[in-house]
Tab-separated table of C-alpha atoms and ligand atoms in Angstrom:
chain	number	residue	atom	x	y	z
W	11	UNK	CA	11.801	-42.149	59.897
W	12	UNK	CA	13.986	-41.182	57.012
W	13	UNK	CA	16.193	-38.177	57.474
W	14	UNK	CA	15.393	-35.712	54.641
W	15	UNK	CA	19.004	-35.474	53.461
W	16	UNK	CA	19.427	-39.309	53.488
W	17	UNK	CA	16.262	-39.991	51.817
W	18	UNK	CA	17.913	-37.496	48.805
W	19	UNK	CA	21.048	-39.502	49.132
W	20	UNK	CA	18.858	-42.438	48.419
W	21	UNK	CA	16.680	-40.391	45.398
W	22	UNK	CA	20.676	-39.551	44.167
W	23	UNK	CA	21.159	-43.026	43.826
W	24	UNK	CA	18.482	-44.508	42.259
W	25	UNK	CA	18.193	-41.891	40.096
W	26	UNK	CA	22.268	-41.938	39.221
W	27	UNK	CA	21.995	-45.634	38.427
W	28	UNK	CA	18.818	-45.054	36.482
W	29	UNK	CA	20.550	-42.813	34.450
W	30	UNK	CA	23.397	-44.655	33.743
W	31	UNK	CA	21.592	-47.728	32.432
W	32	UNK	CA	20.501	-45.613	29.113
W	33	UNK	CA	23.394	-43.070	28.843
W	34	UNK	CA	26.214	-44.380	27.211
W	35	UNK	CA	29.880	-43.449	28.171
W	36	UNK	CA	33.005	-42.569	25.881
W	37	UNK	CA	35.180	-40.397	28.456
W	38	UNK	CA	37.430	-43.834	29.188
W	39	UNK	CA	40.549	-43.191	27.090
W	40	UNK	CA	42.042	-46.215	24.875
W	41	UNK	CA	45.033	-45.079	26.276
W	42	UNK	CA	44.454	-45.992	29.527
W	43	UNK	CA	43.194	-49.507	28.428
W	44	UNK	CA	46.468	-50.102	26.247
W	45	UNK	CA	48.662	-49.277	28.786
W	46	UNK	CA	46.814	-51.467	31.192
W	47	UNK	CA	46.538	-54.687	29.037
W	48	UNK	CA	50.107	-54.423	27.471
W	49	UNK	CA	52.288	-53.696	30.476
W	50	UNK	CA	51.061	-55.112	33.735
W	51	UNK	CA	52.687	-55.942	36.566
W	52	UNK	CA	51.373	-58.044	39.062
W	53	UNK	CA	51.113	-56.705	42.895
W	54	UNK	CA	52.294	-58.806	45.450
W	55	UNK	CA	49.558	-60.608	47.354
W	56	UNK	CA	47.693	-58.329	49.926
W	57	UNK	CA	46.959	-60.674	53.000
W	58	UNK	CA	43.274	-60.302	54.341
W	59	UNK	CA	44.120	-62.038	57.632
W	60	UNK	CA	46.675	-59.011	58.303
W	61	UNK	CA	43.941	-56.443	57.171
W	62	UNK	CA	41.502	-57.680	59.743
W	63	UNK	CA	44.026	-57.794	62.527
W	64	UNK	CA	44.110	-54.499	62.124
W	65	UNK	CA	41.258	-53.660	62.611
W	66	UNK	CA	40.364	-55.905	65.222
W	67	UNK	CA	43.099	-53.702	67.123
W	68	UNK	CA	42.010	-50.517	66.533
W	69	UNK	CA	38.539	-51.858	67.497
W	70	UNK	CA	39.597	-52.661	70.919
W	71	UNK	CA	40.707	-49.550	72.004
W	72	UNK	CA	37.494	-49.005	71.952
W	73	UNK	CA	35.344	-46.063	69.926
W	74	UNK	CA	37.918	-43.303	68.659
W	75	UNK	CA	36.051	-40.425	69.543
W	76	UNK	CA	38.274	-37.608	69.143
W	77	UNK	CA	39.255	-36.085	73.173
W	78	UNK	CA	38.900	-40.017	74.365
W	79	UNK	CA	41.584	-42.431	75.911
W	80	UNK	CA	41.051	-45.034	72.936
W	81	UNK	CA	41.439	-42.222	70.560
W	82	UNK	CA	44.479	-40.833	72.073
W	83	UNK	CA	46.144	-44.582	72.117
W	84	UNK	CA	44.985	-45.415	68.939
W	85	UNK	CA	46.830	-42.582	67.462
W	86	UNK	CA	49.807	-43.609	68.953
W	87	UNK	CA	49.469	-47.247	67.770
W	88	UNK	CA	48.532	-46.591	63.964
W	89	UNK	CA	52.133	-44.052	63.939
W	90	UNK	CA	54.007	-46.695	65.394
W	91	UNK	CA	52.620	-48.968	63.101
W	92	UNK	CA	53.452	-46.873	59.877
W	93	UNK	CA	56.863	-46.447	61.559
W	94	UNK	CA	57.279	-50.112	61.807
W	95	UNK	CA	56.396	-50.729	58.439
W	96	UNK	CA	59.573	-48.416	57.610
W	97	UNK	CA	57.657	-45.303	56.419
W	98	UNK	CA	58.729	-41.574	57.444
W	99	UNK	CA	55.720	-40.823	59.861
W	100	UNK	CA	54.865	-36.842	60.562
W	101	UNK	CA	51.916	-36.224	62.595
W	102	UNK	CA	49.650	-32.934	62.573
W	103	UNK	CA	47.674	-31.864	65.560
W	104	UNK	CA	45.613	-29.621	65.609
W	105	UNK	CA	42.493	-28.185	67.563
W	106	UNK	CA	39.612	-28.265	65.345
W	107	UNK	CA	36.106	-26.820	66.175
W	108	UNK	CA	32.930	-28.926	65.890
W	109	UNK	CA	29.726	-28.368	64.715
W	110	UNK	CA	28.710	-27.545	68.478
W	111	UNK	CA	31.447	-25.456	69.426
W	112	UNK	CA	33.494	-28.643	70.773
W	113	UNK	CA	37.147	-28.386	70.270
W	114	UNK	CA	38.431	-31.797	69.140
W	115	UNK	CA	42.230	-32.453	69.507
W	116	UNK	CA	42.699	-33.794	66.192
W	117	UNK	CA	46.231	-35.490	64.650
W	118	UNK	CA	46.293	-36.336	61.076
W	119	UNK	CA	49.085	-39.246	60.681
W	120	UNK	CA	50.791	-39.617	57.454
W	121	UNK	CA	52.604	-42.225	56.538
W	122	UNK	CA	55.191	-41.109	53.621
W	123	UNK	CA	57.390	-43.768	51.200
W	124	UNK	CA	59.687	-42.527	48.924
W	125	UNK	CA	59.514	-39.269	50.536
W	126	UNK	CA	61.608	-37.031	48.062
W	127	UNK	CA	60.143	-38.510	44.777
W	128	UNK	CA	58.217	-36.605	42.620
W	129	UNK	CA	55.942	-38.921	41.482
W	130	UNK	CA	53.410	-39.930	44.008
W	131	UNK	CA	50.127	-41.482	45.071
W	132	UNK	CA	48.319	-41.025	48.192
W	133	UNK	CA	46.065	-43.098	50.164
W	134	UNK	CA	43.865	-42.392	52.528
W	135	UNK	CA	40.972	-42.653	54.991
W	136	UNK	CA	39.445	-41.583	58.409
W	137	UNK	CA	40.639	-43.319	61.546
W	138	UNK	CA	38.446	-41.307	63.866
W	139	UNK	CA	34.804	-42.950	64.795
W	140	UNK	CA	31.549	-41.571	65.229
W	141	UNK	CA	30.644	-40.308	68.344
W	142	UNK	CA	26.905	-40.591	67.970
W	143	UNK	CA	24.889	-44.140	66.551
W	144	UNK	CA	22.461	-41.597	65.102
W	145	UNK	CA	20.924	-43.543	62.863
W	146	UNK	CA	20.114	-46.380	65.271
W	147	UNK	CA	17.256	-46.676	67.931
W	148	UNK	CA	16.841	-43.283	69.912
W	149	UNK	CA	18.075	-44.245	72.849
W	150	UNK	CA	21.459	-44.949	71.184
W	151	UNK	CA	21.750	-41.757	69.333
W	152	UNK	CA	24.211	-40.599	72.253
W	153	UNK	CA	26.384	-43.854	71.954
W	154	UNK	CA	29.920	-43.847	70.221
W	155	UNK	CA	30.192	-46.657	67.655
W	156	UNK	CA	33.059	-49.076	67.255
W	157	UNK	CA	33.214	-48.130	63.686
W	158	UNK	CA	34.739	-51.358	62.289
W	159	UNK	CA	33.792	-50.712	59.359
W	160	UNK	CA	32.904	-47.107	59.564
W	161	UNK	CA	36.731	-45.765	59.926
W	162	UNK	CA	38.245	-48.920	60.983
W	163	UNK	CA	38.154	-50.751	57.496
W	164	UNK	CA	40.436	-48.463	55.324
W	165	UNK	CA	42.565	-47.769	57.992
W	166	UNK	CA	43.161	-51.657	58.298
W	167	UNK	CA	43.632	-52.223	54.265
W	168	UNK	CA	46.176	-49.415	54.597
W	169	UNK	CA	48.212	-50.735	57.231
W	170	UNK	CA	48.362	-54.148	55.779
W	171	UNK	CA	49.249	-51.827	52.098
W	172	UNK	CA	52.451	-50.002	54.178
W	173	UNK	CA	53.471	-53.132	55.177
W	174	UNK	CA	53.462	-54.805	51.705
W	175	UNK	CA	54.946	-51.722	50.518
W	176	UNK	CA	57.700	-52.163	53.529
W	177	UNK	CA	58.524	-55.683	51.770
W	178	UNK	CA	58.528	-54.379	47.932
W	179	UNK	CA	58.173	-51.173	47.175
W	180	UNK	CA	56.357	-49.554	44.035
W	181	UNK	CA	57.898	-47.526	41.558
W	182	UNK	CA	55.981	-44.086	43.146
W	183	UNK	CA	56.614	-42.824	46.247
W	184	UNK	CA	53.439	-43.178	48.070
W	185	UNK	CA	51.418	-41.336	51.149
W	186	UNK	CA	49.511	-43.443	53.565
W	187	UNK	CA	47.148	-40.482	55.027
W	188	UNK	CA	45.136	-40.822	58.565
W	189	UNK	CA	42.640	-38.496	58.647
W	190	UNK	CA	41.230	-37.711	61.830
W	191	UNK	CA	38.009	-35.775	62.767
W	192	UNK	CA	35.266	-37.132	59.405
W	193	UNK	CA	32.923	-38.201	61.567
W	194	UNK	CA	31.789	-35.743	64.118
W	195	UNK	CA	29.199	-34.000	61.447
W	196	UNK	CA	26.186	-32.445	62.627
W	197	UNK	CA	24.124	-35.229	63.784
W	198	UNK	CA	20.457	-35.555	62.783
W	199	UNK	CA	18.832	-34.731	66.421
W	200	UNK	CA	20.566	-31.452	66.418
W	201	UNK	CA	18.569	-28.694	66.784
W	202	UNK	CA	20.425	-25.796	66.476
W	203	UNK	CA	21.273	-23.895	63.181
W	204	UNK	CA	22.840	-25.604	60.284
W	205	UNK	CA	26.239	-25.647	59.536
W	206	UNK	CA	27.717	-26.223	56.675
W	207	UNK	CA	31.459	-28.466	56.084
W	208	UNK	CA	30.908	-30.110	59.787
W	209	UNK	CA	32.674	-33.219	58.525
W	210	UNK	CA	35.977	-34.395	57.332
W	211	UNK	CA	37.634	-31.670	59.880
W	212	UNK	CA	40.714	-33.121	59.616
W	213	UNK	CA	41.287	-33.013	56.010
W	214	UNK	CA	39.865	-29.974	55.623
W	215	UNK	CA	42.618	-28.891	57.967
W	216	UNK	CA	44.960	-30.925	56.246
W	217	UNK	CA	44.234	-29.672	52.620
W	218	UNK	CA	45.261	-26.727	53.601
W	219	UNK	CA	47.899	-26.673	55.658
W	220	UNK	CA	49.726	-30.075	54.565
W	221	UNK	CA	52.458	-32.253	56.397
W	222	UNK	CA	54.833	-30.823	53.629
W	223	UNK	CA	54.794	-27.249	51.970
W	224	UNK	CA	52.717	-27.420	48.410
W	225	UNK	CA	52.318	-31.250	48.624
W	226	UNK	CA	51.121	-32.743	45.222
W	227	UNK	CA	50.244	-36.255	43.965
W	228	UNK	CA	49.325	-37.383	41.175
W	229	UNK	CA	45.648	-38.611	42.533
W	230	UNK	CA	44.260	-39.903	45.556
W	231	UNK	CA	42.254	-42.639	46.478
W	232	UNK	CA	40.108	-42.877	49.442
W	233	UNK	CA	38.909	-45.775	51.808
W	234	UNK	CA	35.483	-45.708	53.748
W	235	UNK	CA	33.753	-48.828	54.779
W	236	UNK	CA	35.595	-51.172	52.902
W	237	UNK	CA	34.944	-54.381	55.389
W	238	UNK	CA	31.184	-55.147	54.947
W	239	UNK	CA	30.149	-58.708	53.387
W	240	UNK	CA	28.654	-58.320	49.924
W	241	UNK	CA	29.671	-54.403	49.574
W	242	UNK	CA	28.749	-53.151	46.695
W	243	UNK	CA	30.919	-49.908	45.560
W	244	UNK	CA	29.603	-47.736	42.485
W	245	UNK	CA	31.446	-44.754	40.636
W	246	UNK	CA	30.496	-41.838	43.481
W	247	UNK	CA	29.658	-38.996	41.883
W	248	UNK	CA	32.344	-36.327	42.949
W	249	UNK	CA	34.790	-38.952	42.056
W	250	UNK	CA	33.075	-39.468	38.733
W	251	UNK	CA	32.878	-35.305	37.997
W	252	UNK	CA	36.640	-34.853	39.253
W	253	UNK	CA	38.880	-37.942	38.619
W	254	UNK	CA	37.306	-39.843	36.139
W	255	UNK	CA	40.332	-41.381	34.230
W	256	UNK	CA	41.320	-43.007	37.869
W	257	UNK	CA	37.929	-44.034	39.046
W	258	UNK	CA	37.719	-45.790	35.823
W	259	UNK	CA	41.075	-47.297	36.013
W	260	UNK	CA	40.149	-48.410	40.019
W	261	UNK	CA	37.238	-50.416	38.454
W	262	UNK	CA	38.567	-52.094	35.541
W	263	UNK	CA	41.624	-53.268	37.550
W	264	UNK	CA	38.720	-54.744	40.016
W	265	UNK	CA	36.875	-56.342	37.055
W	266	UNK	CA	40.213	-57.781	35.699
W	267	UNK	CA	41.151	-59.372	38.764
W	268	UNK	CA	37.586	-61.119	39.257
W	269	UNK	CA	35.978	-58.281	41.828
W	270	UNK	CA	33.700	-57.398	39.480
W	271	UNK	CA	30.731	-58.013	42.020
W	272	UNK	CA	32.382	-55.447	44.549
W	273	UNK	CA	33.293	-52.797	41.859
W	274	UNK	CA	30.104	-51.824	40.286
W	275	UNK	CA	29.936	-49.807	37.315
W	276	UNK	CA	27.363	-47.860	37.503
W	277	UNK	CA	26.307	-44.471	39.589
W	278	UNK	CA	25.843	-43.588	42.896
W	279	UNK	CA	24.796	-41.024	44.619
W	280	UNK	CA	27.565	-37.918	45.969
W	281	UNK	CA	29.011	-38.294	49.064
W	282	UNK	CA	30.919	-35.229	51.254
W	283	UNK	CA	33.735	-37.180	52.180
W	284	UNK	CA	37.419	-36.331	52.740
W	285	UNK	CA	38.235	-36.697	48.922
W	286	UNK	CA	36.251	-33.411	48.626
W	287	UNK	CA	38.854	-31.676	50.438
W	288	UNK	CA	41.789	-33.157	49.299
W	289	UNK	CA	40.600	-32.092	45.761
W	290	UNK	CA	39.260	-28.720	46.887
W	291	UNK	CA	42.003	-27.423	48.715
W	292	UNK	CA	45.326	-29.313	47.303
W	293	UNK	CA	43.652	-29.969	43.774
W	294	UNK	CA	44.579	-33.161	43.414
W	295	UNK	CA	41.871	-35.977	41.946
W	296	UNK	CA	40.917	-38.315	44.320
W	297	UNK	CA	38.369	-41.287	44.189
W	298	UNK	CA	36.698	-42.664	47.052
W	299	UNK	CA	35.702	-46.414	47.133
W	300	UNK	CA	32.929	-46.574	49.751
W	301	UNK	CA	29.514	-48.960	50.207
W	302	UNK	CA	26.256	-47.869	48.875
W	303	UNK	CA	23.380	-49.649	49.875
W	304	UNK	CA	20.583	-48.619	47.268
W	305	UNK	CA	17.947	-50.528	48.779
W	306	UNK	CA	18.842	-49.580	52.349
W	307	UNK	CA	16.965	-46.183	53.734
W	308	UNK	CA	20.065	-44.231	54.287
W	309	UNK	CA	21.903	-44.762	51.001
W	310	UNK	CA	24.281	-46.417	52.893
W	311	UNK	CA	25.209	-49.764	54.776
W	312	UNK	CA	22.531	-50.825	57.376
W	313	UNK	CA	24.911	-50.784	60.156
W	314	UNK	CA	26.223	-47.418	59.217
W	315	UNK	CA	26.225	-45.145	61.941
W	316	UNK	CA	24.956	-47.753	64.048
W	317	UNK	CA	25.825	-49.904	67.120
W	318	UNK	CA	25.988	-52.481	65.032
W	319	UNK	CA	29.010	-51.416	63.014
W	320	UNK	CA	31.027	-53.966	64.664
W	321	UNK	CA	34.057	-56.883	64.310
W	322	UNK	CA	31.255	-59.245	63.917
W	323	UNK	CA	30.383	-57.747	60.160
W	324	UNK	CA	33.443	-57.479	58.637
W	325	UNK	CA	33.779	-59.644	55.992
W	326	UNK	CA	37.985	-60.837	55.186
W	327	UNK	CA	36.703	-61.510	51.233
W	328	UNK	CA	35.911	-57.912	50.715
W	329	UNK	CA	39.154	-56.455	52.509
W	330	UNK	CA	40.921	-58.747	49.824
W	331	UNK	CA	38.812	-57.618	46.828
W	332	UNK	CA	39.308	-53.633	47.955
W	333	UNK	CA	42.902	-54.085	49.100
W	334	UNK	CA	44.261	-56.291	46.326
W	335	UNK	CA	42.529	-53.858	43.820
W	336	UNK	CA	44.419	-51.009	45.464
W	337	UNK	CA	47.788	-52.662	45.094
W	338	UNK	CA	47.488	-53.245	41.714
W	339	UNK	CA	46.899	-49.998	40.835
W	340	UNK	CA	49.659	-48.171	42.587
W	341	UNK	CA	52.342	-51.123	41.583
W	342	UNK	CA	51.506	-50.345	37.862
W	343	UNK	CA	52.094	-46.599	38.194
W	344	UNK	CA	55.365	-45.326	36.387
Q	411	AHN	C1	27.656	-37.370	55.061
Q	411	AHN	O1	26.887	-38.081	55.657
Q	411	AHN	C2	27.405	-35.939	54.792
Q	411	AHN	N1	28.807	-37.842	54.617
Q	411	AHN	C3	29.189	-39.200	54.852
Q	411	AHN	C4	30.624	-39.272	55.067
Q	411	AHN	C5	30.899	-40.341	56.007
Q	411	AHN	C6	30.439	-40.432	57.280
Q	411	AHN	N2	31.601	-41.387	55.770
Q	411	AHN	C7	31.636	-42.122	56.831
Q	411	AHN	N3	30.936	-41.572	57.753
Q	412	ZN	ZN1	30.558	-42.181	59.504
């Protein structure tokens, strides 16, 4: 069975992309070419190896449910990792209420570099996990997920990021943001009334109250499900309405750098994901970079929200497409 609001996710996207094949586009500046093709600098290598380590250890805690063990000692291993990498670290916790009346003990970890520069960039991503495989076989609708991809993916591309940035720093100061709490939204055997905003608690908290009084950067770009072989990531539409010039510089630094395959230029559907927030509330663009499946039932990956969103399907050669892509954006900002 096709849950109604995935099966308009899926209408979204094949409509998006079928619009997009005879529209044309002019919004992409020259500028923003010029400036791309005349002055670049080339980001040091991101490792892919490191990347999966990463999230090969957050997997082993176990699922990061929010009120868990594994997410309580996950917490405290992705802050000590951003303070190993050498970035100031603040951590937010709050007590944020769920779609069933569940309080969640949430902590948003930021990782900050360059702390009192002006210009800045922030990264970002969920590191909490489902606690419900919803969209797998009834009898696991009840079971947390690991979430290797699903939470686990950008988290691991950002840790291996901080520690490149650790070892050569860009020219901006740059935010490595943990959000906690995306993925406890109202689940599809739910039967009570609907609620609207149940996900991305944790950034909705975070947008606005932030780790630092009127915090600004110049965009944002988020992570989610970044690890899967042969992803396939197309302009999402919020992106595409609110921080166009970025999402369009995000995919022609892909296409220059050969990920062209992974980067694909063409519409997707709209997904309410914790760039939403962080544009709503703190109004700063931000673009997320997350796997559509068009042919898949959901709109998205087929092990999403599954128990099959494991170690086992994480692919190293689309860490290094996503996480080299990312690099090379932020080390040719000015
Ligand atoms: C909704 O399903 C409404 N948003 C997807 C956001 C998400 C969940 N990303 C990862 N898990
Ligand atoms: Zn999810």
């Amino acid at each position: 069975m096709i849950p109604y609001k995935n099966a308009l996710a899926a209408l979204a996207l094949l409509t998006g992309s079928a619009l997009i094949s005879c529209g044309s586009s002019k919004e992409n500046s020259n500028r923003t070419e010029e400036t791309e093709t005349q002055t670049l600098i080339q980001a040091p290598a991101f490792n892919a190896d490191s990347a999966y380590a990463y999230i090969d250890a957050q997997v082993k805690f176990g699922p990061r449910v929010p009120n868990s063990p594994a997410h309580k000692a996950c917490g405290n291993y992705l802050a000590s990792q951003l303070e190993r990498f050498g970035a100031k670290v603040y951590n937010q916790y709050a007590d944020l209420m769920a779609y069933n009346g569940a309080i969640l003990k949430a902590r948003n970890i930021i990782g900050a570099y360059k702390p009192d520069t002006k210009k800045r960039v922030m990264l970002c991503a969920h590191w909490d996990s489902r606690p419900y495989a919803d969209q797998d076989d009834e009898k696991y609708h009840h079971t947390p997920i690991d979430g290797a991809n699903d939470g686990a993916s950008g988290v691991g591309v950002l840790l291996e990021i901080a520690r490149q940035i650790q070892l050569q720093a860009p020219a901006v100061g740059i935010d490595i943001v943990f959000f906690d709490a995306e993925d406890y939204g109202i689940p599809d055997f739910y039967k009570g009334p609907y609620k609207p905003d149940t996900w991305c608690l944790g950034s909705q908290y975070w947008g606005r109250i932030p780790h630092v009084s009127d915090y600004k950067a110049r965009f944002g770009i988020l992570l989610d499900m970044v690890g899967a072989k042969g992803a396939a990531f197309y302009y999402e539409g919020f992106s595409a309405r609110t921080a166009n010039n970025v999402m369009k510089k995000i995919w022609n630094t892909a296409e220059r750098l050969g990920y062209g395959q992974y980067f694909i230029k063409q519409e997707g559907g709209e997904v309410t994901d914790d760039h939403v927030y962080v544009n709503r509330f703190r109004g700063i663009p931000c673009v997320d970079i997350i796997h559509y499946d068009i042919q898949g039932n959901t709109g998205f990956n087929p092990t999403w929200h599954t128990t099959d969103d494991t170690i086992e399907n994480i692919d190293k050669a689309t860490l290094q497409a996503v996480g080299q892509t990312v690099m090379e954006v932020i080390y040719n900002e000015k």
